[in-house]
Amino acid sequence: MKHKAEVGKTVLFPNLPYFIDGDVAISQSNAILRHVARLGGFLYPAGTPPTRVDFLLEQLADFDGGLTGMCYSRYDTGKDAWVEGSMKPGLAQFETLLGDDAFFGGATVCAADFKAYEEFDKCRLIAPGCLEAYPKLSAFTARVEAIPSIASYLKSDRFKARPLNNPHAQFK
C-alpha cells in the first residue's frame, strides 16, 4: 500500500481495505461491511434474527479464509482438492441454509447476503459453472445482481471482476 504511513495516521490498523467516513476510520472487510450495513439499515433488518446474520457473516468469513488461502499458497496444486473437499460441500450447506427464502435473512436483503454474494462470485471465477449444481444459490446470486444499485454498479466502468487478490497470490 503506497500511502500506508499516511493512512496509519487516521486508521489504527492501516490495511486494505480501509474506510474513512467522517470520524469513522476503520479497516477489515467485515467491520466495514457491518458499518455500512448499520448505516443503511440492513445489518439486521426487521424480521431477521441478528444471531442468524452474525452466524452467517462468521461462517462466510471461514469459507473465505479457506478460499483465500488456496488462492495465495496452493492454487496451482490444491485448487481441485479445495473445490471437491471444501467448496462443493460448503455450497451445499449454504444452499440448505438458504432454503426457499429469497435472501439469507428471509424476504429482505441483509448484510450477510452481500458477503455471500461475494463468496459465490469468487467461486464462479475459480470454478466456472459451479453454481449450476446449486439452483437456489444460482437464483440468489441473480437476485442480488438484480438489486438496482448493484445492477448499475456491475454495468459501470467502476466494476472490476478481478483481481481478487494481491499480486503475490497464485490466483489473482
PDB file of C-alpha atoms in Angstrom:
ATOM      1  CA  MET A   1       0.000   0.000   0.000  1.00  0.00           C
ATOM      2  CA  LYS A   2       1.684   3.189  -1.210  1.00  0.00           C
ATOM      3  CA  HIS A   3       0.284   5.517   1.419  1.00  0.00           C
ATOM      4  CA  LYS A   4       0.271   3.210   4.443  1.00  0.00           C
ATOM      5  CA  ALA A   5       2.069   5.674   6.729  1.00  0.00           C
ATOM      6  CA  GLU A   6      -0.352   8.453   5.806  1.00  0.00           C
ATOM      7  CA  VAL A   7      -3.411   6.212   6.216  1.00  0.00           C
ATOM      8  CA  GLY A   8      -1.945   4.995   9.512  1.00  0.00           C
ATOM      9  CA  LYS A   9      -2.363   8.499  10.916  1.00  0.00           C
ATOM     10  CA  THR A  10      -6.126   8.028  10.670  1.00  0.00           C
ATOM     11  CA  VAL A  11      -6.753   4.263  10.599  1.00  0.00           C
ATOM     12  CA  LEU A  12      -5.343   2.456  13.646  1.00  0.00           C
ATOM     13  CA  PHE A  13      -4.580  -0.739  11.684  1.00  0.00           C
ATOM     14  CA  PRO A  14      -3.859   0.543   8.157  1.00  0.00           C
ATOM     15  CA  ASN A  15      -4.717  -2.447   5.989  1.00  0.00           C
ATOM     16  CA  LEU A  16      -6.608  -2.846   2.756  1.00  0.00           C
ATOM     17  CA  PRO A  17      -9.429  -2.347   2.575  1.00  0.00           C
ATOM     18  CA  TYR A  18      -9.893   0.686   4.757  1.00  0.00           C
ATOM     19  CA  PHE A  19     -12.833   3.047   5.053  1.00  0.00           C
ATOM     20  CA  ILE A  20     -12.938   6.637   6.212  1.00  0.00           C
ATOM     21  CA  ASP A  21     -16.338   8.258   6.769  1.00  0.00           C
ATOM     22  CA  GLY A  22     -16.197  11.449   8.821  1.00  0.00           C
ATOM     23  CA  ASP A  23     -14.979  10.481  12.285  1.00  0.00           C
ATOM     24  CA  VAL A  24     -15.063   6.767  11.462  1.00  0.00           C
ATOM     25  CA  ALA A  25     -11.787   5.304  10.204  1.00  0.00           C
ATOM     26  CA  ILE A  26     -11.669   1.513  10.074  1.00  0.00           C
ATOM     27  CA  SER A  27     -10.068  -1.379   8.274  1.00  0.00           C
ATOM     28  CA  GLN A  28     -11.112  -5.030   7.944  1.00  0.00           C
ATOM     29  CA  SER A  29     -13.680  -6.101   5.380  1.00  0.00           C
ATOM     30  CA  ASN A  30     -16.308  -7.382   7.790  1.00  0.00           C
ATOM     31  CA  ALA A  31     -16.063  -4.337  10.066  1.00  0.00           C
ATOM     32  CA  ILE A  32     -16.565  -2.102   7.037  1.00  0.00           C
ATOM     33  CA  LEU A  33     -19.476  -4.242   5.831  1.00  0.00           C
ATOM     34  CA  ARG A  34     -21.146  -4.101   9.239  1.00  0.00           C
ATOM     35  CA  HIS A  35     -20.627  -0.323   9.489  1.00  0.00           C
ATOM     36  CA  VAL A  36     -22.091   0.385   6.052  1.00  0.00           C
ATOM     37  CA  ALA A  37     -24.944  -2.064   6.660  1.00  0.00           C
ATOM     38  CA  ARG A  38     -25.717  -0.412  10.009  1.00  0.00           C
ATOM     39  CA  LEU A  39     -25.833   2.999   8.315  1.00  0.00           C
ATOM     40  CA  GLY A  40     -28.065   1.655   5.548  1.00  0.00           C
ATOM     41  CA  GLY A  41     -30.392  -0.176   7.903  1.00  0.00           C
ATOM     42  CA  PHE A  42     -29.701  -3.634   6.518  1.00  0.00           C
ATOM     43  CA  LEU A  43     -27.352  -5.079   9.114  1.00  0.00           C
ATOM     44  CA  TYR A  44     -30.297  -6.607  10.987  1.00  0.00           C
ATOM     45  CA  PRO A  45     -33.436  -5.754   9.010  1.00  0.00           C
ATOM     46  CA  ALA A  46     -36.792  -6.178  10.737  1.00  0.00           C
ATOM     47  CA  GLY A  47     -37.729  -9.821  10.928  1.00  0.00           C
ATOM     48  CA  THR A  48     -34.177 -11.090  10.536  1.00  0.00           C
ATOM     49  CA  PRO A  49     -32.717 -12.589  13.717  1.00  0.00           C
ATOM     50  CA  PRO A  50     -29.405 -10.834  14.491  1.00  0.00           C
ATOM     51  CA  THR A  51     -27.875 -14.158  15.518  1.00  0.00           C
ATOM     52  CA  ARG A  52     -28.548 -15.534  12.017  1.00  0.00           C
ATOM     53  CA  VAL A  53     -26.793 -12.579  10.375  1.00  0.00           C
ATOM     54  CA  ASP A  54     -23.851 -12.804  12.787  1.00  0.00           C
ATOM     55  CA  PHE A  55     -23.561 -16.567  12.303  1.00  0.00           C
ATOM     56  CA  LEU A  56     -23.672 -16.220   8.518  1.00  0.00           C
ATOM     57  CA  LEU A  57     -21.050 -13.478   8.448  1.00  0.00           C
ATOM     58  CA  GLU A  58     -18.692 -15.600  10.543  1.00  0.00           C
ATOM     59  CA  GLN A  59     -19.382 -18.777   8.553  1.00  0.00           C
ATOM     60  CA  LEU A  60     -18.748 -16.888   5.327  1.00  0.00           C
ATOM     61  CA  ALA A  61     -15.508 -15.483   6.774  1.00  0.00           C
ATOM     62  CA  ASP A  62     -14.362 -19.059   7.485  1.00  0.00           C
ATOM     63  CA  PHE A  63     -15.296 -20.106   3.947  1.00  0.00           C
ATOM     64  CA  ASP A  64     -13.418 -17.095   2.573  1.00  0.00           C
ATOM     65  CA  GLY A  65     -10.357 -17.939   4.670  1.00  0.00           C
ATOM     66  CA  GLY A  66     -10.062 -21.333   3.012  1.00  0.00           C
ATOM     67  CA  LEU A  67     -10.699 -19.893  -0.436  1.00  0.00           C
ATOM     68  CA  THR A  68      -8.199 -17.083   0.012  1.00  0.00           C
ATOM     69  CA  GLY A  69      -5.565 -19.374   1.495  1.00  0.00           C
ATOM     70  CA  MET A  70      -5.864 -21.670  -1.503  1.00  0.00           C
ATOM     71  CA  CYS A  71      -5.580 -18.721  -3.895  1.00  0.00           C
ATOM     72  CA  TYR A  72      -2.411 -17.469  -2.234  1.00  0.00           C
ATOM     73  CA  SER A  73      -0.441 -20.594  -1.450  1.00  0.00           C
ATOM     74  CA  ARG A  74      -1.716 -23.673  -3.243  1.00  0.00           C
ATOM     75  CA  TYR A  75      -3.870 -22.704  -6.200  1.00  0.00           C
ATOM     76  CA  ASP A  76      -1.644 -24.493  -8.696  1.00  0.00           C
ATOM     77  CA  THR A  77      -1.545 -27.739  -6.736  1.00  0.00           C
ATOM     78  CA  GLY A  78      -4.581 -27.591  -4.479  1.00  0.00           C
ATOM     79  CA  LYS A  79      -7.419 -25.998  -6.430  1.00  0.00           C
ATOM     80  CA  ASP A  80      -9.084 -29.286  -7.395  1.00  0.00           C
ATOM     81  CA  ALA A  81      -8.861 -30.642  -3.854  1.00  0.00           C
ATOM     82  CA  TRP A  82     -10.298 -27.387  -2.463  1.00  0.00           C
ATOM     83  CA  VAL A  83     -13.166 -27.414  -4.980  1.00  0.00           C
ATOM     84  CA  GLU A  84     -14.088 -31.008  -4.126  1.00  0.00           C
ATOM     85  CA  GLY A  85     -13.332 -31.009  -0.404  1.00  0.00           C
ATOM     86  CA  SER A  86     -14.340 -27.505   0.674  1.00  0.00           C
ATOM     87  CA  MET A  87     -16.152 -25.510  -1.990  1.00  0.00           C
ATOM     88  CA  LYS A  88     -18.754 -28.061  -3.049  1.00  0.00           C
ATOM     89  CA  PRO A  89     -19.646 -29.177   0.499  1.00  0.00           C
ATOM     90  CA  GLY A  90     -19.744 -25.538   1.611  1.00  0.00           C
ATOM     91  CA  LEU A  91     -22.003 -24.510  -1.259  1.00  0.00           C
ATOM     92  CA  ALA A  92     -24.300 -27.443  -0.470  1.00  0.00           C
ATOM     93  CA  GLN A  93     -24.567 -26.261   3.138  1.00  0.00           C
ATOM     94  CA  PHE A  94     -25.274 -22.678   2.085  1.00  0.00           C
ATOM     95  CA  GLU A  95     -27.935 -23.945  -0.342  1.00  0.00           C
ATOM     96  CA  THR A  96     -29.610 -25.846   2.508  1.00  0.00           C
ATOM     97  CA  LEU A  97     -29.386 -22.804   4.785  1.00  0.00           C
ATOM     98  CA  LEU A  98     -30.927 -20.519   2.141  1.00  0.00           C
ATOM     99  CA  GLY A  99     -33.804 -22.939   1.679  1.00  0.00           C
ATOM    100  CA  ASP A 100     -36.756 -21.385  -0.088  1.00  0.00           C
ATOM    101  CA  ASP A 101     -36.026 -17.846   1.106  1.00  0.00           C
ATOM    102  CA  ALA A 102     -35.134 -15.096  -1.328  1.00  0.00           C
ATOM    103  CA  PHE A 103     -32.211 -13.995   0.842  1.00  0.00           C
ATOM    104  CA  PHE A 104     -30.292 -15.459   3.754  1.00  0.00           C
ATOM    105  CA  GLY A 105     -32.134 -13.130   6.112  1.00  0.00           C
ATOM    106  CA  GLY A 106     -35.525 -14.123   4.683  1.00  0.00           C
ATOM    107  CA  ALA A 107     -37.533 -11.901   2.354  1.00  0.00           C
ATOM    108  CA  THR A 108     -35.334  -8.839   2.931  1.00  0.00           C
ATOM    109  CA  VAL A 109     -31.699  -8.395   1.998  1.00  0.00           C
ATOM    110  CA  CYS A 110     -29.266  -8.218   4.924  1.00  0.00           C
ATOM    111  CA  ALA A 111     -25.528  -7.636   5.307  1.00  0.00           C
ATOM    112  CA  ALA A 112     -24.742 -11.352   5.115  1.00  0.00           C
ATOM    113  CA  ASP A 113     -26.274 -11.520   1.642  1.00  0.00           C
ATOM    114  CA  PHE A 114     -23.593  -9.228   0.255  1.00  0.00           C
ATOM    115  CA  LYS A 115     -20.805 -11.296   1.807  1.00  0.00           C
ATOM    116  CA  ALA A 116     -22.466 -14.474   0.499  1.00  0.00           C
ATOM    117  CA  TYR A 117     -22.717 -12.974  -2.974  1.00  0.00           C
ATOM    118  CA  GLU A 118     -19.029 -12.059  -2.871  1.00  0.00           C
ATOM    119  CA  GLU A 119     -18.047 -15.613  -1.912  1.00  0.00           C
ATOM    120  CA  PHE A 120     -20.263 -17.275  -4.508  1.00  0.00           C
ATOM    121  CA  ASP A 121     -18.982 -14.903  -7.189  1.00  0.00           C
ATOM    122  CA  LYS A 122     -15.392 -15.820  -6.300  1.00  0.00           C
ATOM    123  CA  CYS A 123     -16.364 -19.479  -6.621  1.00  0.00           C
ATOM    124  CA  ARG A 124     -17.770 -18.774 -10.102  1.00  0.00           C
ATOM    125  CA  LEU A 125     -14.455 -17.214 -11.114  1.00  0.00           C
ATOM    126  CA  ILE A 126     -12.391 -20.090  -9.723  1.00  0.00           C
ATOM    127  CA  ALA A 127     -14.688 -22.875 -10.942  1.00  0.00           C
ATOM    128  CA  PRO A 128     -16.912 -21.551 -13.754  1.00  0.00           C
ATOM    129  CA  GLY A 129     -20.317 -23.206 -13.805  1.00  0.00           C
ATOM    130  CA  CYS A 130     -20.034 -24.353 -10.189  1.00  0.00           C
ATOM    131  CA  LEU A 131     -23.372 -22.846  -9.151  1.00  0.00           C
ATOM    132  CA  GLU A 132     -25.290 -24.875 -11.733  1.00  0.00           C
ATOM    133  CA  ALA A 133     -25.415 -27.723  -9.201  1.00  0.00           C
ATOM    134  CA  TYR A 134     -26.955 -25.334  -6.642  1.00  0.00           C
ATOM    135  CA  PRO A 135     -30.049 -23.773  -8.240  1.00  0.00           C
ATOM    136  CA  LYS A 136     -31.089 -21.887  -5.104  1.00  0.00           C
ATOM    137  CA  LEU A 137     -27.663 -20.233  -4.845  1.00  0.00           C
ATOM    138  CA  SER A 138     -27.702 -19.516  -8.565  1.00  0.00           C
ATOM    139  CA  ALA A 139     -31.105 -17.825  -8.224  1.00  0.00           C
ATOM    140  CA  PHE A 140     -29.867 -15.987  -5.118  1.00  0.00           C
ATOM    141  CA  THR A 141     -26.876 -14.516  -6.996  1.00  0.00           C
ATOM    142  CA  ALA A 142     -29.202 -13.412  -9.802  1.00  0.00           C
ATOM    143  CA  ARG A 143     -31.476 -11.694  -7.239  1.00  0.00           C
ATOM    144  CA  VAL A 144     -28.533  -9.824  -5.719  1.00  0.00           C
ATOM    145  CA  GLU A 145     -27.299  -8.806  -9.174  1.00  0.00           C
ATOM    146  CA  ALA A 146     -30.813  -7.504  -9.939  1.00  0.00           C
ATOM    147  CA  ILE A 147     -30.866  -5.084  -6.980  1.00  0.00           C
ATOM    148  CA  PRO A 148     -30.958  -1.761  -8.872  1.00  0.00           C
ATOM    149  CA  SER A 149     -27.857  -0.196  -7.275  1.00  0.00           C
ATOM    150  CA  ILE A 150     -25.907  -3.459  -7.677  1.00  0.00           C
ATOM    151  CA  ALA A 151     -27.048  -3.885 -11.289  1.00  0.00           C
ATOM    152  CA  SER A 152     -25.976  -0.329 -12.056  1.00  0.00           C
ATOM    153  CA  TYR A 153     -22.570  -0.858 -10.456  1.00  0.00           C
ATOM    154  CA  LEU A 154     -21.972  -4.150 -12.278  1.00  0.00           C
ATOM    155  CA  LYS A 155     -22.621  -2.363 -15.597  1.00  0.00           C
ATOM    156  CA  SER A 156     -20.423   0.621 -14.751  1.00  0.00           C
ATOM    157  CA  ASP A 157     -16.797   1.345 -15.588  1.00  0.00           C
ATOM    158  CA  ARG A 158     -16.029   1.190 -11.858  1.00  0.00           C
ATOM    159  CA  PHE A 159     -16.723  -2.562 -11.700  1.00  0.00           C
ATOM    160  CA  LYS A 160     -13.714  -4.871 -11.981  1.00  0.00           C
ATOM    161  CA  ALA A 161     -14.271  -8.625 -11.741  1.00  0.00           C
ATOM    162  CA  ARG A 162     -10.592  -9.173 -10.992  1.00  0.00           C
ATOM    163  CA  PRO A 163      -8.108  -9.068  -9.411  1.00  0.00           C
ATOM    164  CA  LEU A 164      -9.493 -10.729  -6.302  1.00  0.00           C
ATOM    165  CA  ASN A 165      -6.167 -10.825  -4.506  1.00  0.00           C
ATOM    166  CA  ASN A 166      -2.813  -9.078  -4.220  1.00  0.00           C
ATOM    167  CA  PRO A 167      -0.146  -9.516  -6.924  1.00  0.00           C
ATOM    168  CA  HIS A 168       1.719 -12.215  -4.967  1.00  0.00           C
ATOM    169  CA  ALA A 169      -1.297 -14.564  -4.949  1.00  0.00           C
ATOM    170  CA  GLN A 170      -1.204 -17.538  -7.309  1.00  0.00           C
ATOM    171  CA  PHE A 171      -4.785 -16.787  -8.386  1.00  0.00           C
ATOM    172  CA  LYS A 172      -5.473 -13.118  -8.721  1.00  0.00           C
TER     173      LYS A 172
END
